[in-house]
Amino acid sequence: MNNNLQKLEFNKILDILSSFCVTDNGKKLALELLPSNSSMEVKKLLAETEEAVNLSYRNSFPSFYEFSDISYSIKSLQNGSTLNCPAILNLNTILKTANELKNYFNKDFIDITEYPILAELFNSLYSNINIIETIDKSIIDEFTISDDASPELKSIRRKQKSLEQDIRKTLNNIIHSNNSKYLQDNIITIRNDRFVIPVKEEYRSQIKGFVHDVSNAGSTLFIEPMAIVKLNNDLKELYVQEQDEIRKILASLSEEAAQYIEEIRTDYRSLTDLDFIFARGALALTMRASRPILNEEGRIRIREGRHPLLDQKKVVPITVSLGDEFSLLIITGPNTGGKTVSLKTVGLLTLMGQAGLHIPAGDRSEIAVFRQVYADIGDE
């Protein structure tokens, strides 16, 4: 961002704008926003913001969910690779958000002809309830596949629980028998994915089995008693089967998502744009801002303009006209009289307007679309 924008604190406006965005890419668009010197582009941006403001009045703000960039996931799907749980959940969040926003916009009381720009974005959204329900049924969170993901997985995990109960029952019998005096603690623990019990080092020979770990002090051995070796082996085999089945489930979900790569990519772009547009609408409402009138004749008519970064309860509004009867304005007055704030207000509201943001000023305020804005403020 160039020095003139920094001096007028345009970057601080972008920081506030980005805080209203939910998606990663929406925040990126907000932080990279720059004023445009194209009258057509500025009018389009202002119209987008106005539609978001008007629609939010009519139907509240839509709900967005946080999702991350999908470029790597899309590339992986195109190559026939299998996505992991977080990547699949991210795609599912996009599909869910698209579905909710379609429902948000397709209300009987909304006249879509009043929102031609937003309607194009909302209508471009793709929704697939079947995929959403399948993923919801299959994946609990970023680290957990549901038992209901497949009958095979449910069966494997049922066998695991049964085996674990048998192992714990056998070990509990050892712990609560005469062997308890050989143990460091009457507990069951796990080492190297195998159930073991903590045995005092001096009684190593009293408990037949395999040593899987030793405590730091060397006083405790974690032993797998011979009585549960086969059970542990069977359990480990089930763990292998479980991982194989999870890979099959993730591969199946990835294959299904791969059929809709272009639709998901379109959703990602449209949702990002909508997130960014509604963030501009939220900023306008927060600042009690209005859409400025544009001209290309260099006129500025700011009515009751307020510097957006000052306390709105204390800020003194200014009314400024330039470009009609005169094109040069000299502001004089005592120190702390508001000269610098007035300069910054005119400059910042102009930059905001040219970036498609509504400005905190009265209705019918007017700004020009300038090719460049210069600011020389301060004693340096």
Coordinates of C-alpha atoms in Angstrom, one line a residue:
M1 CA 0.0 0.0 0.0
N2 CA 1.5 3.3 -1.1
N3 CA 2.5 6.1 1.3
N4 CA -0.5 8.3 0.5
L5 CA -3.0 5.6 1.5
Q6 CA -1.0 4.9 4.7
K7 CA -1.1 8.6 5.7
L8 CA -4.8 8.7 5.3
E9 CA -5.1 5.5 7.3
F10 CA -6.9 3.6 4.6
N11 CA -5.1 0.4 5.9
K12 CA -7.0 0.7 9.2
I13 CA -10.3 0.7 7.4
L14 CA -9.3 -2.5 5.6
D15 CA -8.4 -4.1 8.9
I16 CA -11.9 -3.3 10.2
L17 CA -13.4 -4.6 6.9
S18 CA -11.5 -7.9 7.1
S19 CA -12.8 -8.5 10.7
F20 CA -16.3 -8.7 9.2
C21 CA -15.2 -11.4 6.8
V22 CA -15.5 -15.1 7.8
T23 CA -13.6 -17.0 5.1
D24 CA -9.8 -16.9 4.7
N25 CA -10.0 -15.7 1.2
G26 CA -12.6 -13.1 2.0
K27 CA -10.3 -11.6 4.6
K28 CA -7.5 -11.6 1.9
L29 CA -9.7 -9.7 -0.5
A30 CA -10.5 -7.2 2.2
L31 CA -6.9 -6.6 3.1
E32 CA -5.9 -6.3 -0.5
L33 CA -8.7 -3.9 -1.5
L34 CA -7.5 -0.8 -3.3
P35 CA -9.4 2.3 -4.6
S36 CA -10.2 2.2 -8.3
N37 CA -10.0 5.0 -10.7
S38 CA -12.4 3.3 -13.1
S39 CA -15.8 4.9 -12.8
M40 CA -17.5 1.8 -14.0
E41 CA -15.7 -0.4 -11.5
V42 CA -16.4 1.9 -8.6
K43 CA -20.2 2.0 -9.5
K44 CA -20.3 -1.8 -9.6
L45 CA -18.6 -2.1 -6.2
L46 CA -20.8 0.5 -4.6
A47 CA -23.9 -1.2 -6.1
E48 CA -22.7 -4.6 -4.6
T49 CA -22.3 -3.0 -1.2
E50 CA -25.7 -1.3 -1.5
E51 CA -27.5 -4.6 -2.4
A52 CA -25.9 -6.3 0.6
V53 CA -27.0 -3.5 2.9
N54 CA -30.6 -3.5 1.5
L55 CA -30.8 -7.3 1.6
S56 CA -29.6 -7.4 5.2
Y57 CA -32.3 -5.0 6.2
R58 CA -34.8 -7.2 4.4
N59 CA -33.6 -10.6 5.6
S60 CA -30.8 -10.1 8.1
F61 CA -27.2 -11.1 7.3
P62 CA -26.5 -14.5 5.9
S63 CA -24.5 -17.0 7.9
F64 CA -21.1 -17.9 6.6
Y65 CA -18.9 -20.7 7.9
E66 CA -15.1 -20.6 8.0
F67 CA -13.4 -22.6 5.3
S68 CA -9.9 -22.6 3.9
D69 CA -8.4 -22.5 0.4
I70 CA -9.3 -25.6 -1.7
S71 CA -6.7 -25.3 -4.5
Y72 CA -4.6 -28.2 -3.1
S73 CA -7.7 -30.4 -2.5
I74 CA -9.0 -29.8 -6.0
K75 CA -5.6 -30.6 -7.5
S76 CA -5.5 -33.8 -5.4
L77 CA -8.9 -34.9 -6.6
Q78 CA -8.0 -34.2 -10.2
N79 CA -5.0 -36.5 -9.8
G80 CA -7.2 -39.2 -8.3
S81 CA -5.7 -38.9 -4.8
T82 CA -7.5 -39.5 -1.5
L83 CA -8.2 -36.5 0.7
N84 CA -7.8 -36.7 4.5
C85 CA -10.6 -35.9 7.0
P86 CA -9.8 -32.1 7.4
A87 CA -9.8 -31.6 3.6
I88 CA -13.1 -33.5 3.1
L89 CA -14.7 -31.6 6.0
N90 CA -13.5 -28.3 4.4
L91 CA -15.3 -29.2 1.1
N92 CA -18.4 -30.2 3.1
T93 CA -18.4 -26.8 4.8
I94 CA -18.4 -25.1 1.4
L95 CA -21.3 -27.3 0.2
K96 CA -23.2 -26.7 3.5
T97 CA -22.7 -22.9 3.3
A98 CA -23.8 -22.9 -0.3
N99 CA -26.9 -24.8 0.6
E100 CA -27.8 -22.5 3.5
L101 CA -27.2 -19.3 1.4
K102 CA -29.4 -20.7 -1.4
N103 CA -32.2 -21.2 1.1
Y104 CA -31.4 -17.7 2.6
F105 CA -31.9 -16.0 -0.8
N106 CA -34.9 -18.1 -2.1
K107 CA -37.4 -16.7 0.3
D108 CA -40.9 -15.8 -0.9
F109 CA -40.7 -12.3 0.5
I110 CA -37.5 -11.5 -1.4
D111 CA -37.8 -10.0 -4.9
I112 CA -34.6 -11.1 -6.6
T113 CA -35.0 -8.4 -9.3
E114 CA -34.1 -5.9 -6.6
Y115 CA -30.7 -7.5 -6.2
P116 CA -29.4 -8.3 -9.7
I117 CA -25.7 -8.5 -8.8
L118 CA -26.2 -10.7 -5.7
A119 CA -28.8 -12.8 -7.5
E120 CA -26.2 -13.8 -10.0
L121 CA -23.8 -15.0 -7.2
F122 CA -26.6 -16.7 -5.2
N123 CA -27.9 -18.5 -8.3
S124 CA -24.4 -19.8 -9.2
L125 CA -24.2 -21.7 -5.9
Y126 CA -24.3 -25.5 -6.1
S127 CA -25.8 -27.7 -3.4
N128 CA -25.7 -31.5 -3.0
I129 CA -27.6 -32.7 0.1
N130 CA -26.6 -36.3 -0.6
I131 CA -22.9 -35.6 -0.3
I132 CA -23.4 -33.4 2.7
E133 CA -25.4 -36.1 4.5
T134 CA -22.9 -38.8 3.6
I135 CA -20.0 -36.9 4.9
D136 CA -21.8 -35.9 8.0
K137 CA -22.6 -39.5 8.7
S138 CA -19.1 -40.6 8.0
I139 CA -16.8 -38.1 9.7
I140 CA -17.3 -36.8 13.2
D141 CA -14.4 -34.4 13.3
E142 CA -10.9 -33.8 11.8
F143 CA -9.5 -36.9 13.5
T144 CA -12.5 -39.3 13.8
I145 CA -14.4 -41.5 11.4
S146 CA -17.8 -42.5 12.6
D147 CA -18.8 -46.1 13.2
D148 CA -21.7 -45.5 10.9
A149 CA -19.3 -44.7 7.9
S150 CA -19.6 -48.4 6.8
P151 CA -21.0 -51.7 8.1
E152 CA -17.5 -53.1 7.9
L153 CA -16.1 -50.4 10.2
K154 CA -18.9 -50.8 12.7
S155 CA -18.2 -54.6 12.8
I156 CA -14.5 -54.2 13.2
R157 CA -14.9 -51.7 16.1
R158 CA -17.5 -53.9 17.8
K159 CA -14.9 -56.8 17.7
Q160 CA -12.2 -54.4 19.1
K161 CA -14.4 -53.4 22.0
S162 CA -15.1 -57.1 22.8
L163 CA -11.4 -58.0 22.7
E164 CA -10.5 -55.0 24.8
Q165 CA -13.0 -56.1 27.4
D166 CA -11.5 -59.6 27.4
I167 CA -8.0 -58.2 27.8
R168 CA -9.0 -55.9 30.6
K169 CA -10.8 -58.7 32.3
T170 CA -7.8 -61.0 32.1
L171 CA -5.4 -58.3 33.4
N172 CA -7.8 -57.3 36.2
N173 CA -7.6 -60.9 37.4
I174 CA -3.8 -60.7 37.4
I175 CA -3.9 -57.3 39.2
H176 CA -6.3 -58.5 41.9
S177 CA -4.6 -61.9 42.4
N178 CA -1.6 -62.8 44.5
N179 CA 0.5 -61.2 41.8
S180 CA -0.6 -57.7 42.9
K181 CA 2.5 -57.5 45.2
Y182 CA 4.7 -57.6 42.2
L183 CA 3.1 -54.5 40.6
Q184 CA 4.2 -50.9 40.9
D185 CA 0.6 -49.8 40.6
N186 CA -2.7 -51.7 40.2
I187 CA -3.4 -50.1 36.8
I188 CA -3.7 -51.2 33.1
T189 CA -1.9 -49.1 30.6
I190 CA -0.8 -49.2 26.9
R191 CA 2.7 -49.3 25.3
N192 CA 3.3 -49.8 21.6
D193 CA -0.4 -50.2 21.1
R194 CA -0.4 -53.2 23.4
F195 CA -2.0 -53.6 26.8
V196 CA 0.6 -54.0 29.6
I197 CA 0.9 -53.8 33.4
P198 CA 3.6 -52.0 35.5
V199 CA 5.8 -54.5 37.2
K200 CA 8.5 -53.8 39.8
E201 CA 11.9 -54.4 38.3
E202 CA 13.0 -56.8 41.1
Y203 CA 10.0 -59.1 40.3
R204 CA 10.6 -59.3 36.6
S205 CA 10.8 -63.1 36.7
Q206 CA 7.5 -63.4 38.6
I207 CA 5.4 -62.2 35.6
K208 CA 5.9 -64.1 32.4
G209 CA 5.6 -62.0 29.3
F210 CA 7.2 -59.4 27.1
V211 CA 8.7 -56.1 28.2
H212 CA 7.5 -53.2 26.1
D213 CA 8.9 -50.2 28.0
V214 CA 10.9 -49.2 31.1
S215 CA 10.4 -46.2 33.3
N216 CA 12.9 -43.4 33.3
A217 CA 14.3 -44.5 36.7
G218 CA 14.4 -48.2 35.5
S219 CA 12.4 -49.3 38.5
T220 CA 9.3 -50.2 36.5
L221 CA 8.9 -52.6 33.6
F222 CA 5.8 -52.5 31.4
I223 CA 5.1 -56.1 30.7
E224 CA 2.6 -57.8 28.5
P225 CA 1.7 -61.0 30.3
M226 CA 1.7 -64.2 28.2
A227 CA -2.0 -64.7 29.0
I228 CA -3.0 -61.8 26.7
V229 CA -0.4 -62.0 24.0
K230 CA -2.7 -63.7 21.5
L231 CA -5.5 -61.3 22.5
N232 CA -3.2 -58.4 21.9
N233 CA -2.2 -59.9 18.5
D234 CA -5.8 -60.3 17.5
L235 CA -6.5 -56.7 18.6
K236 CA -3.6 -55.3 16.6
E237 CA -4.8 -57.1 13.5
L238 CA -8.2 -55.5 14.0
Y239 CA -6.5 -52.1 14.2
V240 CA -4.9 -52.8 10.8
Q241 CA -8.3 -53.8 9.4
E242 CA -9.7 -50.6 10.9
Q243 CA -7.1 -48.4 9.1
D244 CA -7.6 -50.2 5.8
E245 CA -11.4 -49.7 6.1
I246 CA -10.9 -46.0 6.9
R247 CA -8.7 -45.6 3.9
K248 CA -11.5 -47.1 1.7
I249 CA -14.1 -44.8 3.2
L250 CA -12.0 -41.7 2.6
A251 CA -11.2 -42.9 -0.9
S252 CA -14.9 -43.4 -1.6
L253 CA -15.8 -39.9 -0.2
S254 CA -13.0 -38.4 -2.3
E255 CA -14.2 -40.2 -5.5
E256 CA -17.7 -38.8 -4.9
A257 CA -16.5 -35.3 -4.4
A258 CA -14.3 -35.5 -7.5
Q259 CA -17.4 -35.8 -9.6
Y260 CA -18.3 -32.2 -8.7
I261 CA -15.0 -30.5 -8.9
E262 CA -16.2 -27.6 -11.0
E263 CA -19.3 -27.0 -8.9
I264 CA -17.3 -27.0 -5.7
R265 CA -14.8 -24.6 -7.3
T266 CA -17.6 -22.3 -8.3
D267 CA -19.1 -22.4 -4.8
Y268 CA -15.7 -21.5 -3.4
R269 CA -15.4 -18.4 -5.6
S270 CA -19.0 -17.3 -5.2
L271 CA -19.0 -17.7 -1.4
T272 CA -15.7 -15.8 -1.1
D273 CA -17.2 -13.0 -3.2
L274 CA -20.4 -13.0 -1.1
D275 CA -18.5 -13.0 2.1
F276 CA -16.5 -10.0 0.9
I277 CA -19.6 -8.1 -0.3
F278 CA -21.6 -8.7 2.9
A279 CA -18.6 -7.6 4.9
R280 CA -18.7 -4.3 3.1
G281 CA -22.4 -4.1 3.9
A282 CA -21.7 -4.9 7.6
L283 CA -19.1 -2.1 7.6
A284 CA -21.5 0.3 6.1
L285 CA -24.2 -0.5 8.7
T286 CA -21.7 -0.3 11.6
M287 CA -20.5 3.1 10.4
R288 CA -24.0 4.4 9.6
A289 CA -22.6 5.0 6.1
S290 CA -24.4 5.8 2.9
R291 CA -23.7 5.3 -0.8
P292 CA -22.0 8.4 -2.3
I293 CA -22.9 9.9 -5.6
L294 CA -20.1 9.6 -8.2
N295 CA -19.0 12.2 -10.7
E296 CA -16.0 12.6 -13.0
E297 CA -15.8 16.4 -12.8
G298 CA -13.7 16.6 -9.7
R299 CA -16.6 17.7 -7.4
I300 CA -16.6 16.9 -3.7
R301 CA -19.7 17.6 -1.7
I302 CA -19.5 15.8 1.7
R303 CA -22.5 16.5 3.9
E304 CA -22.0 15.9 7.7
G305 CA -19.0 13.6 7.0
R306 CA -17.5 11.8 10.0
H307 CA -14.0 10.4 10.2
P308 CA -14.6 6.7 10.5
L309 CA -11.7 5.9 12.9
L310 CA -12.7 8.4 15.6
D311 CA -15.2 7.9 18.4
Q312 CA -18.5 8.4 16.7
K313 CA -20.0 9.8 19.9
K314 CA -17.4 12.6 20.0
V315 CA -16.4 13.2 16.4
V316 CA -17.5 16.6 14.9
P317 CA -19.1 16.1 11.4
I318 CA -17.8 18.3 8.6
T319 CA -19.5 19.6 5.5
V320 CA -17.2 20.3 2.6
S321 CA -17.7 21.5 -1.0
L322 CA -15.0 21.6 -3.7
G323 CA -14.9 21.7 -7.4
D324 CA -17.9 24.0 -8.2
E325 CA -17.3 27.6 -7.5
F326 CA -13.8 27.0 -6.3
S327 CA -11.3 24.2 -6.5
L328 CA -8.9 25.2 -3.8
L329 CA -9.7 25.4 -0.1
I330 CA -7.5 26.8 2.7
I331 CA -8.4 25.7 6.2
T332 CA -7.1 27.9 9.1
G333 CA -7.6 27.7 12.8
P334 CA -5.9 27.1 16.1
N335 CA -4.0 24.0 17.2
T336 CA -6.3 21.0 17.9
G337 CA -9.0 22.8 16.0
G338 CA -9.7 19.9 13.6
K339 CA -7.7 21.0 10.5
T340 CA -5.8 17.7 10.1
V341 CA -8.9 15.6 10.9
S342 CA -10.9 17.6 8.2
L343 CA -8.1 17.0 5.6
K344 CA -8.0 13.3 6.5
T345 CA -11.7 12.9 6.5
V346 CA -12.0 14.3 2.9
G347 CA -9.2 12.1 1.7
L348 CA -10.2 9.0 3.5
L349 CA -13.9 9.2 2.5
T350 CA -12.8 9.7 -1.1
L351 CA -10.6 6.6 -1.0
M352 CA -13.3 4.6 0.7
G353 CA -15.8 5.6 -2.0
Q354 CA -13.4 4.7 -4.8
A355 CA -12.9 1.3 -3.2
G356 CA -16.6 0.6 -3.3
L357 CA -17.2 1.3 0.4
H358 CA -20.1 3.4 1.6
I359 CA -19.0 6.5 3.5
P360 CA -20.0 7.8 6.9
A361 CA -21.7 10.9 5.7
G362 CA -25.2 12.2 5.0
D363 CA -27.3 11.1 2.0
R364 CA -26.5 12.7 -1.4
S365 CA -22.9 13.2 -0.4
E366 CA -20.9 13.3 -3.6
I367 CA -17.3 12.3 -4.4
A368 CA -15.3 12.4 -7.6
V369 CA -13.5 9.4 -9.2
F370 CA -9.9 10.7 -9.1
R371 CA -7.0 9.2 -11.0
Q372 CA -4.8 9.8 -8.0
V373 CA -5.1 11.0 -4.4
Y374 CA -2.1 12.7 -2.8
A375 CA -1.6 13.5 0.9
D376 CA 1.1 15.5 2.6
I377 CA 0.3 15.5 6.3
G378 CA 2.5 16.1 9.3
D379 CA 5.7 18.0 10.1
E380 CA 8.0 15.6 8.3

